[in-house]
Short mmCIF file of C-alpha atoms in Angstrom, two decimals:
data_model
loop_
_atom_site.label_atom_id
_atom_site.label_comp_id
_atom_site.label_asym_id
_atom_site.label_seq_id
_atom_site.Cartn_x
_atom_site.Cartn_y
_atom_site.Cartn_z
CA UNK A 570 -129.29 152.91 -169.54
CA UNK A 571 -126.95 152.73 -172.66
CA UNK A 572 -127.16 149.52 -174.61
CA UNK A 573 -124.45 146.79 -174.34
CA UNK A 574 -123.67 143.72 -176.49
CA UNK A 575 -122.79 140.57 -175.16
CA UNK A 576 -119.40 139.11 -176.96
CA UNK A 577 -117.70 142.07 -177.29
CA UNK A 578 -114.81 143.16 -175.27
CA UNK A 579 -114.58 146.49 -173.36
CA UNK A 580 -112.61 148.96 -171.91
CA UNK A 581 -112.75 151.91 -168.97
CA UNK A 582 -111.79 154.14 -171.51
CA UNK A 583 -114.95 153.25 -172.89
CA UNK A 584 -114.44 151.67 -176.42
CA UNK A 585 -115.40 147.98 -177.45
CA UNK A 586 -113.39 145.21 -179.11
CA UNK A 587 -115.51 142.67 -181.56
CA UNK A 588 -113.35 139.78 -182.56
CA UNK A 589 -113.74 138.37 -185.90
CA UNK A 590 -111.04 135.31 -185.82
CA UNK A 591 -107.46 137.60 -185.37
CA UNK A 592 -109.09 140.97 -186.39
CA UNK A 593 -110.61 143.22 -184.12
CA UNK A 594 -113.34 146.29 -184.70
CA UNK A 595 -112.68 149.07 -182.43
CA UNK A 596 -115.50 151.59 -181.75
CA UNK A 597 -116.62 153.59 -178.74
CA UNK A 598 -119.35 152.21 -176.69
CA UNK A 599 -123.20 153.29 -176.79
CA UNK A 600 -122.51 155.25 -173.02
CA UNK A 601 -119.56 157.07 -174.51
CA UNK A 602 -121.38 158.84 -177.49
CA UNK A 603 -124.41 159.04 -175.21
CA UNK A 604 -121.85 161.25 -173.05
CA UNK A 605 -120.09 162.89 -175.27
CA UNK A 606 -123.29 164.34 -177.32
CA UNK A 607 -123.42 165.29 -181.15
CA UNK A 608 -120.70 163.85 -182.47
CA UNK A 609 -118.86 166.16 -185.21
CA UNK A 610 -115.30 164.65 -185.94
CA UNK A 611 -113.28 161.53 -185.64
CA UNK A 612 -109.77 161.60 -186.17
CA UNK A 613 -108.66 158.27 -187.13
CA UNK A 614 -105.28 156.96 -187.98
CA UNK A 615 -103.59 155.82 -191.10
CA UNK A 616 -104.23 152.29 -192.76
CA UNK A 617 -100.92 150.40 -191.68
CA UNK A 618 -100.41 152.35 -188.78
CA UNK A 619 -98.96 149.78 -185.85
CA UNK A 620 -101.48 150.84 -182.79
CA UNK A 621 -100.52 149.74 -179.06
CA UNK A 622 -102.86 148.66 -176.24
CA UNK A 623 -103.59 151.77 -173.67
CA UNK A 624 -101.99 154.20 -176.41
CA UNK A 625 -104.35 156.75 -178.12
CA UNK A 626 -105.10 155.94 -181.81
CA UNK A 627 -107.12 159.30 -182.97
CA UNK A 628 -109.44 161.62 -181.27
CA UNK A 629 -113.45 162.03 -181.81
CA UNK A 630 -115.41 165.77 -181.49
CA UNK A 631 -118.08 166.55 -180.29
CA UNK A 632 -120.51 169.79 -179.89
CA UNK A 633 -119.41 169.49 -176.13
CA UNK A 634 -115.98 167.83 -175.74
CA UNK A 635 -113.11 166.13 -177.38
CA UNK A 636 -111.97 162.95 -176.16
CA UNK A 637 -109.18 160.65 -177.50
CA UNK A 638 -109.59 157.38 -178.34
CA UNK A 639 -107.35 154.70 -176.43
CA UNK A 640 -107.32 151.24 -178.21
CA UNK A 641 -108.17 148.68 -176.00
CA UNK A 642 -105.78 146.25 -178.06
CA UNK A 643 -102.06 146.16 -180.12
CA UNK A 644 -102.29 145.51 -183.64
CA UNK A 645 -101.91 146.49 -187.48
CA UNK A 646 -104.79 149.03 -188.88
CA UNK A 647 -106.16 147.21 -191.42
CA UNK A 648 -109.21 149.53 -192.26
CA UNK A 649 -110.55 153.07 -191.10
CA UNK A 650 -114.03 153.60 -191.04
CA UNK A 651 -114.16 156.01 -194.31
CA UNK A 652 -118.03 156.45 -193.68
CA UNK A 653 -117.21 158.84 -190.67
CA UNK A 654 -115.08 161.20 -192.43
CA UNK A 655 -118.24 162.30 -194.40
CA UNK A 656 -120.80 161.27 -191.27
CA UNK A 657 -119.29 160.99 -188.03
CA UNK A 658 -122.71 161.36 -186.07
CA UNK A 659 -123.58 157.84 -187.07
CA UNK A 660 -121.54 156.98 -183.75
CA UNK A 661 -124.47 158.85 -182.60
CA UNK A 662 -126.89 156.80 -184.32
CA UNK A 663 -125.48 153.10 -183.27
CA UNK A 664 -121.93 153.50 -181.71
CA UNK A 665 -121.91 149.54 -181.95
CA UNK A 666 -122.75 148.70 -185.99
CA UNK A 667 -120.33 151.84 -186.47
CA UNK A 668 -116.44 150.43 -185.96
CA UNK A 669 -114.32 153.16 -186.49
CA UNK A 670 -110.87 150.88 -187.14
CA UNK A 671 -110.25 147.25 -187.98
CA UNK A 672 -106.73 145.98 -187.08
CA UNK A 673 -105.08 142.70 -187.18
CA UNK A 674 -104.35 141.92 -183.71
CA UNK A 675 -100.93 140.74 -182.05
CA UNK A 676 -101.55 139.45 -179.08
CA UNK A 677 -105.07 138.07 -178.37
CA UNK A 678 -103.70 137.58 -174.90
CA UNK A 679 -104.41 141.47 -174.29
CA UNK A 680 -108.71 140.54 -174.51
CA UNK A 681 -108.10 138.66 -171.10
CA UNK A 682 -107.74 142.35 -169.22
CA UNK A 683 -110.99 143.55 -170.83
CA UNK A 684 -114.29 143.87 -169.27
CA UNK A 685 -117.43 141.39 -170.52
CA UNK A 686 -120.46 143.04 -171.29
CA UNK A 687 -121.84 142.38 -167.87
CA UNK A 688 -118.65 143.81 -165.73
CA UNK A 689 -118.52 146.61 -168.22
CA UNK A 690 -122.45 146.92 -167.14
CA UNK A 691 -121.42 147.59 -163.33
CA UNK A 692 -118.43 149.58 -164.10
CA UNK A 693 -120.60 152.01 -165.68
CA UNK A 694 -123.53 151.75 -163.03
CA UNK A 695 -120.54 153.11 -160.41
#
């Protein structure tokens, strides 16, 4: 079973939210780099860049598929995740401790549609 934090925020698309007063890390979940294998590129998006809830944000690689990343929130990027341009498999290593953007959010209303660890739990049991 892949792990999952309590306190974070998920989505079906399979990345997490972790709210740090109005900033948000967004990173894909422990059972998407568990599915998607060895993980060999993450396209991420510009510092400043204005990202939208349900709208993809970048891309990740792996040796088996590429998926894009949808952000599970709307907000400012405030930070990439430099770490994975050199090392992207450490989404392999803990998908969780690994954020791959920061943003400022706009509208912490958007959390309320997001799963809790325990609903995200069942959706993935289905």
């Amino acid at each position: 079973m892949a792990k999952v934090i309590e306190g974070l925020y998920y989505s079906e698309s399979h990345e997490f939210v972790k709210i740090a007063g109005s900033v948000g890390y967004i990173g894909i979940t422990d059972y998407a780099q568990h599915a998607l294998g060895n993980i060999v590129y993450v396209d991420m998006p510009e510092v400043d860049d204005d990202i939208e809830i349900n709208e993809d944000f970048g891309a990740i690689e792996s040796v088996k598929a590429a998926s894009d990343l949808k952000s599970p929130v709307s907000g400012k990027v405030i930070e990439v995740n430099e770490a994975l341009e050199d090392e992207p498999g450490l989404l392999n290593k803990d998908a969780f401790e690994n954020w791959i953007i920061k943003v400022e959010l706009t509208d912490t209303s958007e959390l309320k549609d997001l799963m809790d660890a325990k609903a995200y739990e069942e959706f993935c049991a289905e």
